[in-house]
mmCIF file with all atom_site columns, C-alpha atoms in Angstrom:
data_model
loop_
_atom_site.group_PDB
_atom_site.id
_atom_site.type_symbol
_atom_site.label_atom_id
_atom_site.label_alt_id
_atom_site.label_comp_id
_atom_site.label_asym_id
_atom_site.label_entity_id
_atom_site.label_seq_id
_atom_site.pdbx_PDB_ins_code
_atom_site.Cartn_x
_atom_site.Cartn_y
_atom_site.Cartn_z
_atom_site.occupancy
_atom_site.B_iso_or_equiv
_atom_site.pdbx_formal_charge
_atom_site.auth_seq_id
_atom_site.auth_comp_id
_atom_site.auth_asym_id
_atom_site.auth_atom_id
_atom_site.pdbx_PDB_model_num
ATOM 1   C CA . MET X 1 1   ? -3.569  16.639  2.549   1.00 0.00 ? 205 MET X CA 1
ATOM 2   C CA . LYS X 1 2   ? -3.112  13.231  4.194   1.00 0.00 ? 206 LYS X CA 1
ATOM 3   C CA . ILE X 1 3   ? -1.972  10.585  1.691   1.00 0.00 ? 207 ILE X CA 1
ATOM 4   C CA . ALA X 1 4   ? -1.409  6.935   2.637   1.00 0.00 ? 208 ALA X CA 1
ATOM 5   C CA . ILE X 1 5   ? 0.302   4.832   -0.039  1.00 0.00 ? 209 ILE X CA 1
ATOM 6   C CA . LEU X 1 6   ? -0.436  1.162   0.557   1.00 0.00 ? 210 LEU X CA 1
ATOM 7   C CA . ASP X 1 7   ? 1.190   -1.833  -1.052  1.00 0.00 ? 211 ASP X CA 1
ATOM 8   C CA . ARG X 1 8   ? -1.492  -4.242  -2.269  1.00 0.00 ? 212 ARG X CA 1
ATOM 9   C CA . ASP X 1 9   ? -0.231  -7.821  -1.967  1.00 0.00 ? 213 ASP X CA 1
ATOM 10  C CA . GLY X 1 10  ? 0.478   -8.724  1.646   1.00 0.00 ? 214 GLY X CA 1
ATOM 11  C CA . THR X 1 11  ? -1.116  -5.529  2.990   1.00 0.00 ? 215 THR X CA 1
ATOM 12  C CA . LEU X 1 12  ? -4.664  -5.552  1.610   1.00 0.00 ? 216 LEU X CA 1
ATOM 13  C CA . ASN X 1 13  ? -4.757  -9.167  0.420   1.00 0.00 ? 217 ASN X CA 1
ATOM 14  C CA . PRO X 1 14  ? -2.702  -12.320 1.022   1.00 0.00 ? 218 PRO X CA 1
ATOM 15  C CA . MET X 1 15  ? 0.278   -12.860 -1.270  1.00 0.00 ? 219 MET X CA 1
ATOM 16  C CA . GLY X 1 16  ? -1.263  -15.784 -3.163  1.00 0.00 ? 220 GLY X CA 1
ATOM 17  C CA . GLU X 1 17  ? 0.218   -19.263 -3.503  1.00 0.00 ? 221 GLU X CA 1
ATOM 18  C CA . GLU X 1 18  ? 2.630   -18.186 -6.269  1.00 0.00 ? 222 GLU X CA 1
ATOM 19  C CA . GLY X 1 19  ? 3.478   -14.937 -4.475  1.00 0.00 ? 223 GLY X CA 1
ATOM 20  C CA . PHE X 1 20  ? 1.009   -12.875 -6.503  1.00 0.00 ? 224 PHE X CA 1
ATOM 21  C CA . ILE X 1 21  ? -2.674  -12.650 -7.434  1.00 0.00 ? 225 ILE X CA 1
ATOM 22  C CA . ALA X 1 22  ? -3.424  -13.422 -11.101 1.00 0.00 ? 226 ALA X CA 1
ATOM 23  C CA . SER X 1 23  ? -7.231  -13.355 -11.180 1.00 0.00 ? 227 SER X CA 1
ATOM 24  C CA . ALA X 1 24  ? -10.200 -11.602 -9.621  1.00 0.00 ? 228 ALA X CA 1
ATOM 25  C CA . ASP X 1 25  ? -11.402 -14.944 -8.267  1.00 0.00 ? 229 ASP X CA 1
ATOM 26  C CA . ALA X 1 26  ? -8.128  -15.283 -6.332  1.00 0.00 ? 230 ALA X CA 1
ATOM 27  C CA . TRP X 1 27  ? -8.347  -11.811 -4.753  1.00 0.00 ? 231 TRP X CA 1
ATOM 28  C CA . LYS X 1 28  ? -9.469  -11.929 -1.100  1.00 0.00 ? 232 LYS X CA 1
ATOM 29  C CA . ALA X 1 29  ? -9.004  -9.186  1.475   1.00 0.00 ? 233 ALA X CA 1
ATOM 30  C CA . LEU X 1 30  ? -6.940  -9.785  4.592   1.00 0.00 ? 234 LEU X CA 1
ATOM 31  C CA . PRO X 1 31  ? -9.129  -9.822  7.729   1.00 0.00 ? 235 PRO X CA 1
ATOM 32  C CA . GLY X 1 32  ? -9.795  -6.247  8.848   1.00 0.00 ? 236 GLY X CA 1
ATOM 33  C CA . ALA X 1 33  ? -7.964  -4.604  5.905   1.00 0.00 ? 237 ALA X CA 1
ATOM 34  C CA . LEU X 1 34  ? -11.058 -3.167  4.197   1.00 0.00 ? 238 LEU X CA 1
ATOM 35  C CA . GLU X 1 35  ? -12.414 -1.829  7.461   1.00 0.00 ? 239 GLU X CA 1
ATOM 36  C CA . ALA X 1 36  ? -8.993  -0.294  8.201   1.00 0.00 ? 240 ALA X CA 1
ATOM 37  C CA . VAL X 1 37  ? -9.090  1.624   4.920   1.00 0.00 ? 241 VAL X CA 1
ATOM 38  C CA . ALA X 1 38  ? -12.627 2.789   5.731   1.00 0.00 ? 242 ALA X CA 1
ATOM 39  C CA . LEU X 1 39  ? -11.385 4.027   9.125   1.00 0.00 ? 243 LEU X CA 1
ATOM 40  C CA . LEU X 1 40  ? -8.554  5.928   7.448   1.00 0.00 ? 244 LEU X CA 1
ATOM 41  C CA . ASN X 1 41  ? -11.016 7.477   4.985   1.00 0.00 ? 245 ASN X CA 1
ATOM 42  C CA . ARG X 1 42  ? -13.313 8.605   7.804   1.00 0.00 ? 246 ARG X CA 1
ATOM 43  C CA . ALA X 1 43  ? -10.296 10.238  9.465   1.00 0.00 ? 247 ALA X CA 1
ATOM 44  C CA . GLY X 1 44  ? -9.630  12.273  6.307   1.00 0.00 ? 248 GLY X CA 1
ATOM 45  C CA . TRP X 1 45  ? -6.970  10.114  4.645   1.00 0.00 ? 249 TRP X CA 1
ATOM 46  C CA . HIS X 1 46  ? -6.700  9.632   0.894   1.00 0.00 ? 250 HIS X CA 1
ATOM 47  C CA . VAL X 1 47  ? -5.634  6.028   0.307   1.00 0.00 ? 251 VAL X CA 1
ATOM 48  C CA . VAL X 1 48  ? -3.664  5.127   -2.808  1.00 0.00 ? 252 VAL X CA 1
ATOM 49  C CA . VAL X 1 49  ? -2.327  1.716   -3.800  1.00 0.00 ? 253 VAL X CA 1
ATOM 50  C CA . ALA X 1 50  ? 1.133   1.389   -5.400  1.00 0.00 ? 254 ALA X CA 1
ATOM 51  C CA . THR X 1 51  ? 1.955   -2.122  -6.530  1.00 0.00 ? 255 THR X CA 1
ATOM 52  C CA . ASN X 1 52  ? 4.570   -3.967  -8.569  1.00 0.00 ? 256 ASN X CA 1
ATOM 53  C CA . GLN X 1 53  ? 2.828   -6.281  -11.022 1.00 0.00 ? 257 GLN X CA 1
ATOM 54  C CA . PRO X 1 54  ? 5.625   -8.225  -12.734 1.00 0.00 ? 258 PRO X CA 1
ATOM 55  C CA . GLY X 1 55  ? 3.117   -10.869 -13.819 1.00 0.00 ? 259 GLY X CA 1
ATOM 56  C CA . LEU X 1 56  ? 2.063   -8.443  -16.547 1.00 0.00 ? 260 LEU X CA 1
ATOM 57  C CA . GLY X 1 57  ? 5.608   -8.175  -17.884 1.00 0.00 ? 261 GLY X CA 1
ATOM 58  C CA . ARG X 1 58  ? 6.029   -11.942 -17.687 1.00 0.00 ? 262 ARG X CA 1
ATOM 59  C CA . GLY X 1 59  ? 2.754   -12.578 -19.530 1.00 0.00 ? 263 GLY X CA 1
ATOM 60  C CA . LEU X 1 60  ? 1.164   -14.443 -16.609 1.00 0.00 ? 264 LEU X CA 1
ATOM 61  C CA . PHE X 1 61  ? -1.977  -12.285 -16.797 1.00 0.00 ? 265 PHE X CA 1
ATOM 62  C CA . ASP X 1 62  ? -3.082  -9.244  -18.785 1.00 0.00 ? 266 ASP X CA 1
ATOM 63  C CA . VAL X 1 63  ? -4.306  -5.721  -18.029 1.00 0.00 ? 267 VAL X CA 1
ATOM 64  C CA . THR X 1 64  ? -7.928  -6.843  -18.404 1.00 0.00 ? 268 THR X CA 1
ATOM 65  C CA . GLU X 1 65  ? -7.462  -9.353  -15.566 1.00 0.00 ? 269 GLU X CA 1
ATOM 66  C CA . LEU X 1 66  ? -5.570  -6.800  -13.446 1.00 0.00 ? 270 LEU X CA 1
ATOM 67  C CA . ASN X 1 67  ? -8.449  -4.351  -13.920 1.00 0.00 ? 271 ASN X CA 1
ATOM 68  C CA . ALA X 1 68  ? -10.899 -7.096  -12.881 1.00 0.00 ? 272 ALA X CA 1
ATOM 69  C CA . ILE X 1 69  ? -8.856  -7.679  -9.704  1.00 0.00 ? 273 ILE X CA 1
ATOM 70  C CA . HIS X 1 70  ? -8.935  -3.976  -8.875  1.00 0.00 ? 274 HIS X CA 1
ATOM 71  C CA . THR X 1 71  ? -12.647 -3.706  -9.702  1.00 0.00 ? 275 THR X CA 1
ATOM 72  C CA . LYS X 1 72  ? -13.329 -6.482  -7.175  1.00 0.00 ? 276 LYS X CA 1
ATOM 73  C CA . MET X 1 73  ? -11.068 -4.755  -4.625  1.00 0.00 ? 277 MET X CA 1
ATOM 74  C CA . HIS X 1 74  ? -12.895 -1.421  -5.107  1.00 0.00 ? 278 HIS X CA 1
ATOM 75  C CA . ARG X 1 75  ? -16.320 -3.096  -4.888  1.00 0.00 ? 279 ARG X CA 1
ATOM 76  C CA . GLU X 1 76  ? -15.494 -4.939  -1.656  1.00 0.00 ? 280 GLU X CA 1
ATOM 77  C CA . MET X 1 77  ? -13.848 -1.814  -0.267  1.00 0.00 ? 281 MET X CA 1
ATOM 78  C CA . ALA X 1 78  ? -17.004 0.222   -0.956  1.00 0.00 ? 282 ALA X CA 1
ATOM 79  C CA . ALA X 1 79  ? -19.157 -2.452  0.699   1.00 0.00 ? 283 ALA X CA 1
ATOM 80  C CA . ALA X 1 80  ? -16.998 -2.026  3.828   1.00 0.00 ? 284 ALA X CA 1
ATOM 81  C CA . GLY X 1 81  ? -17.437 1.765   3.703   1.00 0.00 ? 285 GLY X CA 1
ATOM 82  C CA . GLY X 1 82  ? -13.975 2.565   2.340   1.00 0.00 ? 286 GLY X CA 1
ATOM 83  C CA . ARG X 1 83  ? -12.365 3.710   -0.869  1.00 0.00 ? 287 ARG X CA 1
ATOM 84  C CA . VAL X 1 84  ? -9.025  3.650   -2.630  1.00 0.00 ? 288 VAL X CA 1
ATOM 85  C CA . ASP X 1 85  ? -8.615  6.926   -4.517  1.00 0.00 ? 289 ASP X CA 1
ATOM 86  C CA . ALA X 1 86  ? -6.249  5.517   -7.137  1.00 0.00 ? 290 ALA X CA 1
ATOM 87  C CA . VAL X 1 87  ? -4.182  2.464   -8.028  1.00 0.00 ? 291 VAL X CA 1
ATOM 88  C CA . PHE X 1 88  ? -0.710  2.963   -9.520  1.00 0.00 ? 292 PHE X CA 1
ATOM 89  C CA . TYR X 1 89  ? 1.144   -0.099  -10.771 1.00 0.00 ? 293 TYR X CA 1
ATOM 90  C CA . CYS X 1 90  ? 4.410   -1.083  -12.383 1.00 0.00 ? 294 CYS X CA 1
ATOM 91  C CA . PRO X 1 91  ? 3.723   -3.523  -15.252 1.00 0.00 ? 295 PRO X CA 1
ATOM 92  C CA . HIS X 1 92  ? 7.356   -4.475  -15.819 1.00 0.00 ? 296 HIS X CA 1
ATOM 93  C CA . ALA X 1 93  ? 9.242   -7.698  -15.135 1.00 0.00 ? 297 ALA X CA 1
ATOM 94  C CA . PRO X 1 94  ? 12.221  -7.316  -12.768 1.00 0.00 ? 298 PRO X CA 1
ATOM 95  C CA . ASP X 1 95  ? 14.772  -7.558  -15.605 1.00 0.00 ? 299 ASP X CA 1
ATOM 96  C CA . GLU X 1 96  ? 13.275  -4.628  -17.538 1.00 0.00 ? 300 GLU X CA 1
ATOM 97  C CA . GLU X 1 97  ? 15.159  -2.057  -15.418 1.00 0.00 ? 301 GLU X CA 1
ATOM 98  C CA . CYS X 1 98  ? 12.372  0.526   -15.232 1.00 0.00 ? 302 CYS X CA 1
ATOM 99  C CA . GLY X 1 99  ? 12.117  3.407   -12.765 1.00 0.00 ? 303 GLY X CA 1
ATOM 100 C CA . CYS X 1 100 ? 8.610   2.538   -11.620 1.00 0.00 ? 304 CYS X CA 1
ATOM 101 C CA . ARG X 1 101 ? 9.334   -0.888  -10.149 1.00 0.00 ? 305 ARG X CA 1
ATOM 102 C CA . LYS X 1 102 ? 9.740   -0.451  -6.409  1.00 0.00 ? 306 LYS X CA 1
ATOM 103 C CA . PRO X 1 103 ? 12.200  0.273   -4.827  1.00 0.00 ? 307 PRO X CA 1
ATOM 104 C CA . GLY X 1 104 ? 12.325  2.784   -7.695  1.00 0.00 ? 308 GLY X CA 1
ATOM 105 C CA . THR X 1 105 ? 10.409  5.954   -6.887  1.00 0.00 ? 309 THR X CA 1
ATOM 106 C CA . ALA X 1 106 ? 8.593   6.754   -10.146 1.00 0.00 ? 310 ALA X CA 1
ATOM 107 C CA . LEU X 1 107 ? 5.197   5.469   -8.908  1.00 0.00 ? 311 LEU X CA 1
ATOM 108 C CA . PHE X 1 108 ? 5.475   7.514   -5.721  1.00 0.00 ? 312 PHE X CA 1
ATOM 109 C CA . GLU X 1 109 ? 6.591   10.584  -7.679  1.00 0.00 ? 313 GLU X CA 1
ATOM 110 C CA . GLN X 1 110 ? 3.489   10.225  -9.879  1.00 0.00 ? 314 GLN X CA 1
ATOM 111 C CA . ILE X 1 111 ? 1.284   9.963   -6.792  1.00 0.00 ? 315 ILE X CA 1
ATOM 112 C CA . ALA X 1 112 ? 2.877   13.033  -5.172  1.00 0.00 ? 316 ALA X CA 1
ATOM 113 C CA . GLU X 1 113 ? 2.407   15.011  -8.390  1.00 0.00 ? 317 GLU X CA 1
ATOM 114 C CA . ARG X 1 114 ? -1.208  13.908  -8.849  1.00 0.00 ? 318 ARG X CA 1
ATOM 115 C CA . PHE X 1 115 ? -2.154  14.890  -5.291  1.00 0.00 ? 319 PHE X CA 1
ATOM 116 C CA . GLY X 1 116 ? 0.039   18.001  -5.151  1.00 0.00 ? 320 GLY X CA 1
ATOM 117 C CA . VAL X 1 117 ? 2.135   16.949  -2.159  1.00 0.00 ? 321 VAL X CA 1
ATOM 118 C CA . GLU X 1 118 ? 5.818   16.589  -1.338  1.00 0.00 ? 322 GLU X CA 1
ATOM 119 C CA . GLY X 1 119 ? 7.425   13.249  -0.487  1.00 0.00 ? 323 GLY X CA 1
ATOM 120 C CA . ALA X 1 120 ? 7.689   14.157  3.202   1.00 0.00 ? 324 ALA X CA 1
ATOM 121 C CA . GLN X 1 121 ? 3.873   14.456  3.347   1.00 0.00 ? 325 GLN X CA 1
ATOM 122 C CA . LEU X 1 122 ? 3.366   10.828  2.294   1.00 0.00 ? 326 LEU X CA 1
ATOM 123 C CA . TRP X 1 123 ? 2.790   7.902   4.609   1.00 0.00 ? 327 TRP X CA 1
ATOM 124 C CA . VAL X 1 124 ? 4.076   4.726   2.966   1.00 0.00 ? 328 VAL X CA 1
ATOM 125 C CA . ILE X 1 125 ? 2.514   1.580   4.402   1.00 0.00 ? 329 ILE X CA 1
ATOM 126 C CA . GLY X 1 126 ? 3.167   -2.012  3.445   1.00 0.00 ? 330 GLY X CA 1
ATOM 127 C CA . SER X 1 127 ? 4.601   -5.425  4.203   1.00 0.00 ? 331 SER X CA 1
ATOM 128 C CA . CYS X 1 128 ? 7.287   -5.334  1.500   1.00 0.00 ? 332 CYS X CA 1
ATOM 129 C CA . VAL X 1 129 ? 10.827  -3.999  1.982   1.00 0.00 ? 333 VAL X CA 1
ATOM 130 C CA . ALA X 1 130 ? 10.962  -2.587  -1.585  1.00 0.00 ? 334 ALA X CA 1
ATOM 131 C CA . HIS X 1 131 ? 7.761   -0.576  -0.952  1.00 0.00 ? 335 HIS X CA 1
ATOM 132 C CA . LEU X 1 132 ? 9.255   0.999   2.165   1.00 0.00 ? 336 LEU X CA 1
ATOM 133 C CA . GLN X 1 133 ? 12.631  1.587   0.496   1.00 0.00 ? 337 GLN X CA 1
ATOM 134 C CA . ALA X 1 134 ? 10.874  3.575   -2.246  1.00 0.00 ? 338 ALA X CA 1
ATOM 135 C CA . GLY X 1 135 ? 9.094   5.598   0.435   1.00 0.00 ? 339 GLY X CA 1
ATOM 136 C CA . ALA X 1 136 ? 12.366  6.244   2.261   1.00 0.00 ? 340 ALA X CA 1
ATOM 137 C CA . ALA X 1 137 ? 13.910  7.584   -0.958  1.00 0.00 ? 341 ALA X CA 1
ATOM 138 C CA . MET X 1 138 ? 11.009  10.075  -1.118  1.00 0.00 ? 342 MET X CA 1
ATOM 139 C CA . GLY X 1 139 ? 11.447  11.159  2.515   1.00 0.00 ? 343 GLY X CA 1
ATOM 140 C CA . ALA X 1 140 ? 8.063   9.662   3.487   1.00 0.00 ? 344 ALA X CA 1
ATOM 141 C CA . ARG X 1 141 ? 6.961   8.371   6.875   1.00 0.00 ? 345 ARG X CA 1
ATOM 142 C CA . LEU X 1 142 ? 7.242   4.579   6.865   1.00 0.00 ? 346 LEU X CA 1
ATOM 143 C CA . SER X 1 143 ? 5.055   1.916   8.455   1.00 0.00 ? 347 SER X CA 1
ATOM 144 C CA . LEU X 1 144 ? 5.716   -1.813  8.125   1.00 0.00 ? 348 LEU X CA 1
ATOM 145 C CA . ILE X 1 145 ? 2.649   -4.015  8.406   1.00 0.00 ? 349 ILE X CA 1
ATOM 146 C CA . CYS X 1 146 ? 3.749   -7.400  9.788   1.00 0.00 ? 350 CYS X CA 1
ATOM 147 C CA . THR X 1 147 ? 1.617   -9.420  7.372   1.00 0.00 ? 351 THR X CA 1
ATOM 148 C CA . GLY X 1 148 ? 2.311   -10.864 3.922   1.00 0.00 ? 352 GLY X CA 1
ATOM 149 C CA . ALA X 1 149 ? 6.043   -10.822 3.156   1.00 0.00 ? 353 ALA X CA 1
ATOM 150 C CA . SER X 1 150 ? 6.684   -9.591  6.716   1.00 0.00 ? 354 SER X CA 1
ATOM 151 C CA . ALA X 1 151 ? 4.369   -11.995 8.553   1.00 0.00 ? 355 ALA X CA 1
ATOM 152 C CA . GLY X 1 152 ? 7.221   -13.362 10.692  1.00 0.00 ? 356 GLY X CA 1
ATOM 153 C CA . VAL X 1 153 ? 8.645   -9.960  11.634  1.00 0.00 ? 357 VAL X CA 1
ATOM 154 C CA . PRO X 1 154 ? 8.136   -9.097  15.317  1.00 0.00 ? 358 PRO X CA 1
ATOM 155 C CA . VAL X 1 155 ? 6.476   -5.762  16.081  1.00 0.00 ? 359 VAL X CA 1
ATOM 156 C CA . GLU X 1 156 ? 9.369   -4.834  18.393  1.00 0.00 ? 360 GLU X CA 1
ATOM 157 C CA . GLY X 1 157 ? 13.119  -5.370  18.319  1.00 0.00 ? 361 GLY X CA 1
ATOM 158 C CA . GLU X 1 158 ? 15.629  -4.824  15.546  1.00 0.00 ? 362 GLU X CA 1
ATOM 159 C CA . LEU X 1 159 ? 14.415  -3.967  12.067  1.00 0.00 ? 363 LEU X CA 1
ATOM 160 C CA . PRO X 1 160 ? 14.935  -6.688  9.442   1.00 0.00 ? 364 PRO X CA 1
ATOM 161 C CA . ALA X 1 161 ? 17.884  -6.345  7.063   1.00 0.00 ? 365 ALA X CA 1
ATOM 162 C CA . GLY X 1 162 ? 17.268  -3.825  4.292   1.00 0.00 ? 366 GLY X CA 1
ATOM 163 C CA . MET X 1 163 ? 14.444  -2.119  6.165   1.00 0.00 ? 367 MET X CA 1
ATOM 164 C CA . PRO X 1 164 ? 14.888  1.683   6.208   1.00 0.00 ? 368 PRO X CA 1
ATOM 165 C CA . ALA X 1 165 ? 15.794  3.241   9.546   1.00 0.00 ? 369 ALA X CA 1
ATOM 166 C CA . GLY X 1 166 ? 12.881  4.893   11.327  1.00 0.00 ? 370 GLY X CA 1
ATOM 167 C CA . THR X 1 167 ? 10.302  2.411   10.032  1.00 0.00 ? 371 THR X CA 1
ATOM 168 C CA . GLN X 1 168 ? 7.471   1.904   12.521  1.00 0.00 ? 372 GLN X CA 1
ATOM 169 C CA . ARG X 1 169 ? 5.943   -1.574  12.802  1.00 0.00 ? 373 ARG X CA 1
ATOM 170 C CA . PHE X 1 170 ? 2.357   -2.636  13.291  1.00 0.00 ? 374 PHE X CA 1
ATOM 171 C CA . ALA X 1 171 ? 0.766   -6.065  13.635  1.00 0.00 ? 375 ALA X CA 1
ATOM 172 C CA . SER X 1 172 ? -1.890  -5.213  11.056  1.00 0.00 ? 376 SER X CA 1
ATOM 173 C CA . LEU X 1 173 ? -3.241  -2.446  8.879   1.00 0.00 ? 377 LEU X CA 1
ATOM 174 C CA . ALA X 1 174 ? -6.124  -2.190  11.345  1.00 0.00 ? 378 ALA X CA 1
ATOM 175 C CA . ALA X 1 175 ? -3.695  -1.425  14.213  1.00 0.00 ? 379 ALA X CA 1
ATOM 176 C CA . LEU X 1 176 ? -2.068  1.385   12.223  1.00 0.00 ? 380 LEU X CA 1
ATOM 177 C CA . ALA X 1 177 ? -5.428  2.761   11.057  1.00 0.00 ? 381 ALA X CA 1
ATOM 178 C CA . ALA X 1 178 ? -6.662  2.878   14.655  1.00 0.00 ? 382 ALA X CA 1
ATOM 179 C CA . LEU X 1 179 ? -3.583  4.874   15.674  1.00 0.00 ? 383 LEU X CA 1
ATOM 180 C CA . LEU X 1 180 ? -3.782  7.305   12.745  1.00 0.00 ? 384 LEU X CA 1
ATOM 181 C CA . SER X 1 181 ? -7.507  7.754   13.273  1.00 0.00 ? 385 SER X CA 1
ATOM 182 C CA . SER X 1 182 ? -7.064  8.510   16.980  1.00 0.00 ? 386 SER X CA 1
ATOM 183 C CA . GLU X 1 183 ? -4.266  10.996  16.213  1.00 0.00 ? 387 GLU X CA 1
ATOM 184 C CA . THR X 1 184 ? -6.550  12.753  13.736  1.00 0.00 ? 388 THR X CA 1
ATOM 185 C CA . GLN X 1 185 ? -9.207  13.117  16.418  1.00 0.00 ? 389 GLN X CA 1
ATOM 186 C CA . ALA X 1 186 ? -6.724  14.423  19.001  1.00 0.00 ? 390 ALA X CA 1
ATOM 187 C CA . PRO X 1 187 ? -6.648  18.118  19.921  1.00 0.00 ? 391 PRO X CA 1
ATOM 188 C CA . ALA X 1 188 ? -4.178  20.144  17.854  1.00 0.00 ? 392 ALA X CA 1
ATOM 189 C CA . SER X 1 189 ? -1.890  20.749  20.844  1.00 0.00 ? 393 SER X CA 1
ATOM 190 C CA . ARG X 1 190 ? -1.493  17.006  21.489  1.00 0.00 ? 394 ARG X CA 1
ATOM 191 C CA . ALA X 1 191 ? -1.074  16.175  17.805  1.00 0.00 ? 395 ALA X CA 1
ATOM 192 C CA . ALA X 1 192 ? 1.665   18.787  17.466  1.00 0.00 ? 396 ALA X CA 1
ATOM 193 C CA . GLY X 1 193 ? 3.544   17.465  20.508  1.00 0.00 ? 397 GLY X CA 1
#
């Protein structure tokens, strides 16, 4: 089973002026992101979102508003021909010391258990160092999208500080989706090589 775990803010949507999205009205997809998810889906990928939502723990918005944000995301995704199979989120503020706040691995462990896969079978994709660090701790394949928190990171050269070794970089989610889609269509002998 092919599982892609995407970070939400900075990968699917801009970060927001305060660094987060607090309402459905504020949620807007990054150009090409919805179509990239649709391309992944057509290539047989299950797409899951794993996101830290400290605004819940800080009381900046509530679960009803978070659900409205995700309902809008799902609706716009469907209109673009794509789908997110599940959304996993950490509701805690940074000072709550939970295991689910990335770079903790509890969200990714829940995803692996739900889909019946091992950590090494996961592709972890996002613009946030903590997201990729959690993936590295699971033994996942790592892809940095140079948008959002990583908008200034060059696609080539040295990895930024704190970035796990072996992380691949892509200018956009669309660029990565095109590569993964083409690899899925490749003959088995080429894909294995």
